[in-house]
Amino acid sequence: MQSYRHILLAVDFSDTDSSVIERATNLAKQYEAEISIIHVVDNLPVSEPGYDVLNSLDFELTEVLIDKTKKQLSALAEELSVPEERCHQRMGRPVSEVVALAEEEQIDLIVIGSHGRHGLGLLLGSTANGVLHHAKCDVLAVRIYD
Ligand code: AMP
């Protein structure tokens, strides 16, 4: 039977995270695997070029988001006893960043929610769908019930 050594837990800090976290930690115990955690800051606003005031508001909002999610990530890492070097906050498209990190860190299982922030009402959200299509390792999409 396939044994996993390094599991990547992807969190979007929505209400759906708890089942995903529980499944990833249970699997890590079962396989005596390491856990890494990723959160991607994705929802950056895009202002019209030329409107300096809006651009500076975008910048401030981005800084606030980065700061807030960095704290949430540290708190989760502490709760799960995951060391800092296995905690990743990235910026960009969640699908690309999750898939890229999985390859860089030789992850053999990615654990995500079937839907989170973007997929409410769908069987599979856009991030879950993209990761399932593009990841080179196994992906577990934990079924989230609405
Ligand atoms: P979605 O398909 O966007 O509704 O989200 C499905 C799952 O993808 C979530 O439950 C998370 O596990 C993961 N995910 C979504 N957005 C992010 C993000 N920004 N950073 C890390 N993981 C994410």
PDB file of C-alpha atoms and ligand atoms in Angstrom:
ATOM      1  CA  MET A   1       0.000   0.000   0.000  1.00  0.00           C
ATOM      2  CA  GLN A   2       1.188   3.530  -0.801  1.00  0.00           C
ATOM      3  CA  SER A   3       2.796   5.170   2.230  1.00  0.00           C
ATOM      4  CA  TYR A   4       2.935   8.953   2.419  1.00  0.00           C
ATOM      5  CA  ARG A   5       5.996  10.724   3.808  1.00  0.00           C
ATOM      6  CA  HIS A   6       5.254  14.397   3.259  1.00  0.00           C
ATOM      7  CA  ILE A   7       1.733  15.833   3.254  1.00  0.00           C
ATOM      8  CA  LEU A   8       0.870  19.353   2.106  1.00  0.00           C
ATOM      9  CA  LEU A   9      -2.105  20.905   3.895  1.00  0.00           C
ATOM     10  CA  ALA A  10      -3.635  23.800   1.916  1.00  0.00           C
ATOM     11  CA  VAL A  11      -5.715  26.241   3.955  1.00  0.00           C
ATOM     12  CA  ASP A  12      -7.728  29.249   2.793  1.00  0.00           C
ATOM     13  CA  PHE A  13      -8.713  30.378   6.307  1.00  0.00           C
ATOM     14  CA  SER A  14     -12.417  29.955   5.571  1.00  0.00           C
ATOM     15  CA  ASP A  15     -14.930  28.089   7.777  1.00  0.00           C
ATOM     16  CA  THR A  16     -14.280  24.897   5.827  1.00  0.00           C
ATOM     17  CA  ASP A  17     -10.668  24.519   6.997  1.00  0.00           C
ATOM     18  CA  SER A  18     -11.316  22.448  10.143  1.00  0.00           C
ATOM     19  CA  SER A  19     -12.284  19.201   8.337  1.00  0.00           C
ATOM     20  CA  VAL A  20      -9.312  19.557   5.987  1.00  0.00           C
ATOM     21  CA  ILE A  21      -6.919  20.115   8.898  1.00  0.00           C
ATOM     22  CA  GLU A  22      -8.348  17.155  10.805  1.00  0.00           C
ATOM     23  CA  ARG A  23      -8.003  14.814   7.810  1.00  0.00           C
ATOM     24  CA  ALA A  24      -4.428  15.925   7.075  1.00  0.00           C
ATOM     25  CA  THR A  25      -3.304  15.520  10.689  1.00  0.00           C
ATOM     26  CA  ASN A  26      -4.962  12.099  11.013  1.00  0.00           C
ATOM     27  CA  LEU A  27      -3.249  10.896   7.839  1.00  0.00           C
ATOM     28  CA  ALA A  28       0.089  12.282   9.023  1.00  0.00           C
ATOM     29  CA  LYS A  29      -0.247  10.284  12.246  1.00  0.00           C
ATOM     30  CA  GLN A  30      -1.303   7.152  10.414  1.00  0.00           C
ATOM     31  CA  TYR A  31       1.632   7.287   7.972  1.00  0.00           C
ATOM     32  CA  GLU A  32       4.108   8.949  10.373  1.00  0.00           C
ATOM     33  CA  ALA A  33       4.458  11.621   7.701  1.00  0.00           C
ATOM     34  CA  GLU A  34       5.639  15.220   7.952  1.00  0.00           C
ATOM     35  CA  ILE A  35       3.152  18.034   7.367  1.00  0.00           C
ATOM     36  CA  SER A  36       3.804  21.274   5.513  1.00  0.00           C
ATOM     37  CA  ILE A  37       1.183  24.016   5.392  1.00  0.00           C
ATOM     38  CA  ILE A  38       0.495  26.518   2.623  1.00  0.00           C
ATOM     39  CA  HIS A  39      -1.689  29.586   2.383  1.00  0.00           C
ATOM     40  CA  VAL A  40      -1.688  31.704  -0.767  1.00  0.00           C
ATOM     41  CA  VAL A  41      -2.678  35.363  -0.588  1.00  0.00           C
ATOM     42  CA  ASP A  42      -4.705  35.482  -3.758  1.00  0.00           C
ATOM     43  CA  ASN A  43      -7.451  38.023  -3.563  1.00  0.00           C
ATOM     44  CA  LEU A  44      -5.386  41.073  -4.351  1.00  0.00           C
ATOM     45  CA  PRO A  45      -7.489  43.910  -5.629  1.00  0.00           C
ATOM     46  CA  VAL A  46      -6.656  45.328  -9.030  1.00  0.00           C
ATOM     47  CA  SER A  47      -7.039  49.068  -9.449  1.00  0.00           C
ATOM     48  CA  GLU A  48      -7.183  51.096 -12.589  1.00  0.00           C
ATOM     49  CA  PRO A  49      -3.695  52.178 -13.602  1.00  0.00           C
ATOM     50  CA  GLY A  50      -3.280  55.914 -13.220  1.00  0.00           C
ATOM     51  CA  TYR A  51      -5.447  56.251 -10.117  1.00  0.00           C
ATOM     52  CA  ASP A  52      -2.707  56.734  -7.548  1.00  0.00           C
ATOM     53  CA  VAL A  53      -5.062  56.904  -4.561  1.00  0.00           C
ATOM     54  CA  LEU A  54      -6.589  53.530  -5.415  1.00  0.00           C
ATOM     55  CA  ASN A  55      -3.168  52.017  -6.010  1.00  0.00           C
ATOM     56  CA  SER A  56      -2.015  53.056  -2.565  1.00  0.00           C
ATOM     57  CA  LEU A  57      -5.234  51.644  -1.057  1.00  0.00           C
ATOM     58  CA  ASP A  58      -4.528  48.341  -2.859  1.00  0.00           C
ATOM     59  CA  PHE A  59      -1.048  48.339  -1.399  1.00  0.00           C
ATOM     60  CA  GLU A  60      -2.308  48.948   2.129  1.00  0.00           C
ATOM     61  CA  LEU A  61      -5.009  46.283   1.824  1.00  0.00           C
ATOM     62  CA  THR A  62      -2.451  43.790   0.542  1.00  0.00           C
ATOM     63  CA  GLU A  63      -0.142  44.548   3.478  1.00  0.00           C
ATOM     64  CA  VAL A  64      -3.040  44.032   5.913  1.00  0.00           C
ATOM     65  CA  LEU A  65      -3.950  40.708   4.287  1.00  0.00           C
ATOM     66  CA  ILE A  66      -0.374  39.469   4.311  1.00  0.00           C
ATOM     67  CA  ASP A  67       0.053  40.430   7.947  1.00  0.00           C
ATOM     68  CA  LYS A  68      -3.260  38.913   9.047  1.00  0.00           C
ATOM     69  CA  THR A  69      -2.771  35.577   7.264  1.00  0.00           C
ATOM     70  CA  LYS A  70       0.851  35.352   8.433  1.00  0.00           C
ATOM     71  CA  LYS A  71      -0.432  35.459  12.025  1.00  0.00           C
ATOM     72  CA  GLN A  72      -3.156  32.884  11.279  1.00  0.00           C
ATOM     73  CA  LEU A  73      -0.568  30.608   9.675  1.00  0.00           C
ATOM     74  CA  SER A  74       1.795  30.886  12.672  1.00  0.00           C
ATOM     75  CA  ALA A  75      -1.046  30.120  15.082  1.00  0.00           C
ATOM     76  CA  LEU A  76      -2.050  27.040  13.069  1.00  0.00           C
ATOM     77  CA  ALA A  77       1.578  25.865  12.822  1.00  0.00           C
ATOM     78  CA  GLU A  78       1.951  26.155  16.581  1.00  0.00           C
ATOM     79  CA  GLU A  79      -1.297  24.275  17.176  1.00  0.00           C
ATOM     80  CA  LEU A  80      -0.161  21.432  14.886  1.00  0.00           C
ATOM     81  CA  SER A  81       3.511  21.563  15.994  1.00  0.00           C
ATOM     82  CA  VAL A  82       4.668  22.244  12.436  1.00  0.00           C
ATOM     83  CA  PRO A  83       8.074  23.996  12.346  1.00  0.00           C
ATOM     84  CA  GLU A  84       8.366  27.417  10.727  1.00  0.00           C
ATOM     85  CA  GLU A  85      10.373  26.173   7.753  1.00  0.00           C
ATOM     86  CA  ARG A  86       7.463  23.959   6.755  1.00  0.00           C
ATOM     87  CA  CYS A  87       4.972  26.855   6.868  1.00  0.00           C
ATOM     88  CA  HIS A  88       4.585  28.658   3.554  1.00  0.00           C
ATOM     89  CA  GLN A  89       2.814  31.901   2.833  1.00  0.00           C
ATOM     90  CA  ARG A  90       2.880  32.736  -0.856  1.00  0.00           C
ATOM     91  CA  MET A  91       1.361  35.304  -3.155  1.00  0.00           C
ATOM     92  CA  GLY A  92      -0.201  34.561  -6.526  1.00  0.00           C
ATOM     93  CA  ARG A  93      -2.712  32.077  -7.897  1.00  0.00           C
ATOM     94  CA  PRO A  94      -3.528  29.394  -5.314  1.00  0.00           C
ATOM     95  CA  VAL A  95      -3.534  26.559  -7.870  1.00  0.00           C
ATOM     96  CA  SER A  96      -0.102  27.441  -9.323  1.00  0.00           C
ATOM     97  CA  GLU A  97       1.485  28.068  -5.929  1.00  0.00           C
ATOM     98  CA  VAL A  98       0.146  24.887  -4.310  1.00  0.00           C
ATOM     99  CA  VAL A  99       1.250  22.748  -7.272  1.00  0.00           C
ATOM    100  CA  ALA A 100       4.683  24.444  -7.468  1.00  0.00           C
ATOM    101  CA  LEU A 101       5.361  24.070  -3.739  1.00  0.00           C
ATOM    102  CA  ALA A 102       4.336  20.410  -3.849  1.00  0.00           C
ATOM    103  CA  GLU A 103       6.984  19.801  -6.522  1.00  0.00           C
ATOM    104  CA  GLU A 104       9.677  21.876  -4.770  1.00  0.00           C
ATOM    105  CA  GLU A 105       9.165  20.104  -1.445  1.00  0.00           C
ATOM    106  CA  GLN A 106       8.684  16.598  -2.860  1.00  0.00           C
ATOM    107  CA  ILE A 107       5.213  16.351  -1.408  1.00  0.00           C
ATOM    108  CA  ASP A 108       3.508  13.029  -2.013  1.00  0.00           C
ATOM    109  CA  LEU A 109      -0.019  13.959  -0.898  1.00  0.00           C
ATOM    110  CA  ILE A 110      -1.837  17.301  -1.081  1.00  0.00           C
ATOM    111  CA  VAL A 111      -4.881  17.625   1.205  1.00  0.00           C
ATOM    112  CA  ILE A 112      -7.412  20.292   0.211  1.00  0.00           C
ATOM    113  CA  GLY A 113     -11.118  20.942   0.723  1.00  0.00           C
ATOM    114  CA  SER A 114     -13.574  19.986  -2.037  1.00  0.00           C
ATOM    115  CA  HIS A 115     -14.558  23.621  -1.839  1.00  0.00           C
ATOM    116  CA  GLY A 116     -13.732  26.585   0.328  1.00  0.00           C
ATOM    117  CA  ARG A 117     -13.999  30.276  -0.285  1.00  0.00           C
ATOM    118  CA  HIS A 118     -14.644  30.016  -4.040  1.00  0.00           C
ATOM    119  CA  GLY A 119     -16.585  26.831  -4.444  1.00  0.00           C
ATOM    120  CA  LEU A 120     -19.674  27.165  -2.268  1.00  0.00           C
ATOM    121  CA  GLY A 121     -22.576  25.359  -3.900  1.00  0.00           C
ATOM    122  CA  LEU A 122     -20.289  23.418  -6.242  1.00  0.00           C
ATOM    123  CA  LEU A 123     -19.175  19.811  -6.017  1.00  0.00           C
ATOM    124  CA  LEU A 124     -15.591  20.978  -6.564  1.00  0.00           C
ATOM    125  CA  GLY A 125     -14.316  24.535  -6.153  1.00  0.00           C
ATOM    126  CA  SER A 126     -11.970  26.159  -8.652  1.00  0.00           C
ATOM    127  CA  THR A 127      -8.853  25.668  -6.537  1.00  0.00           C
ATOM    128  CA  ALA A 128      -9.677  22.032  -5.798  1.00  0.00           C
ATOM    129  CA  ASN A 129     -10.391  21.391  -9.469  1.00  0.00           C
ATOM    130  CA  GLY A 130      -7.178  23.081 -10.635  1.00  0.00           C
ATOM    131  CA  VAL A 131      -4.972  21.286  -8.110  1.00  0.00           C
ATOM    132  CA  LEU A 132      -6.524  17.915  -9.003  1.00  0.00           C
ATOM    133  CA  HIS A 133      -5.814  18.579 -12.675  1.00  0.00           C
ATOM    134  CA  HIS A 134      -2.255  19.896 -12.378  1.00  0.00           C
ATOM    135  CA  ALA A 135      -0.583  18.245  -9.364  1.00  0.00           C
ATOM    136  CA  LYS A 136       1.905  15.480 -10.118  1.00  0.00           C
ATOM    137  CA  CYS A 137       1.333  13.775  -6.748  1.00  0.00           C
ATOM    138  CA  ASP A 138      -1.790  12.330  -5.110  1.00  0.00           C
ATOM    139  CA  VAL A 139      -4.468  14.816  -4.075  1.00  0.00           C
ATOM    140  CA  LEU A 140      -7.130  14.228  -1.441  1.00  0.00           C
ATOM    141  CA  ALA A 141     -10.120  16.553  -1.790  1.00  0.00           C
ATOM    142  CA  VAL A 142     -11.896  16.344   1.577  1.00  0.00           C
ATOM    143  CA  ARG A 143     -15.647  16.468   0.978  1.00  0.00           C
ATOM    144  CA  ILE A 144     -17.074  19.607   2.555  1.00  0.00           C
ATOM    145  CA  TYR A 145     -20.795  19.472   3.233  1.00  0.00           C
ATOM    146  CA  ASP A 146     -22.654  22.786   2.884  1.00  0.00           C
TER     147      ASP A 146
HETATM  148  P1  AMP B   1     -11.898  26.479  -3.586  1.00  0.00           P
HETATM  149  O1  AMP B   1     -11.787  25.470  -4.696  1.00  0.00           O
HETATM  150  O2  AMP B   1     -11.179  27.755  -3.882  1.00  0.00           O
HETATM  151  O3  AMP B   1     -13.306  26.706  -3.139  1.00  0.00           O
HETATM  152  O4  AMP B   1     -11.110  25.887  -2.339  1.00  0.00           O
HETATM  153  C1  AMP B   1     -10.960  24.488  -2.137  1.00  0.00           C
HETATM  154  C2  AMP B   1      -9.779  24.218  -1.216  1.00  0.00           C
HETATM  155  O5  AMP B   1      -8.571  24.683  -1.840  1.00  0.00           O
HETATM  156  C3  AMP B   1      -9.806  24.906   0.155  1.00  0.00           C
HETATM  157  O6  AMP B   1     -10.575  24.151   1.085  1.00  0.00           O
HETATM  158  C4  AMP B   1      -8.318  24.892   0.501  1.00  0.00           C
HETATM  159  O7  AMP B   1      -7.934  23.589   0.940  1.00  0.00           O
HETATM  160  C5  AMP B   1      -7.672  25.153  -0.867  1.00  0.00           C
HETATM  161  N1  AMP B   1      -7.457  26.610  -1.086  1.00  0.00           N
HETATM  162  C6  AMP B   1      -8.309  27.507  -1.652  1.00  0.00           C
HETATM  163  N2  AMP B   1      -7.786  28.741  -1.671  1.00  0.00           N
HETATM  164  C7  AMP B   1      -6.553  28.635  -1.094  1.00  0.00           C
HETATM  165  C8  AMP B   1      -5.511  29.560  -0.792  1.00  0.00           C
HETATM  166  N3  AMP B   1      -5.628  30.852  -1.082  1.00  0.00           N
HETATM  167  N4  AMP B   1      -4.385  29.095  -0.209  1.00  0.00           N
HETATM  168  C9  AMP B   1      -4.256  27.769   0.092  1.00  0.00           C
HETATM  169  N5  AMP B   1      -5.213  26.848  -0.157  1.00  0.00           N
HETATM  170  C10 AMP B   1      -6.343  27.266  -0.738  1.00  0.00           C
END
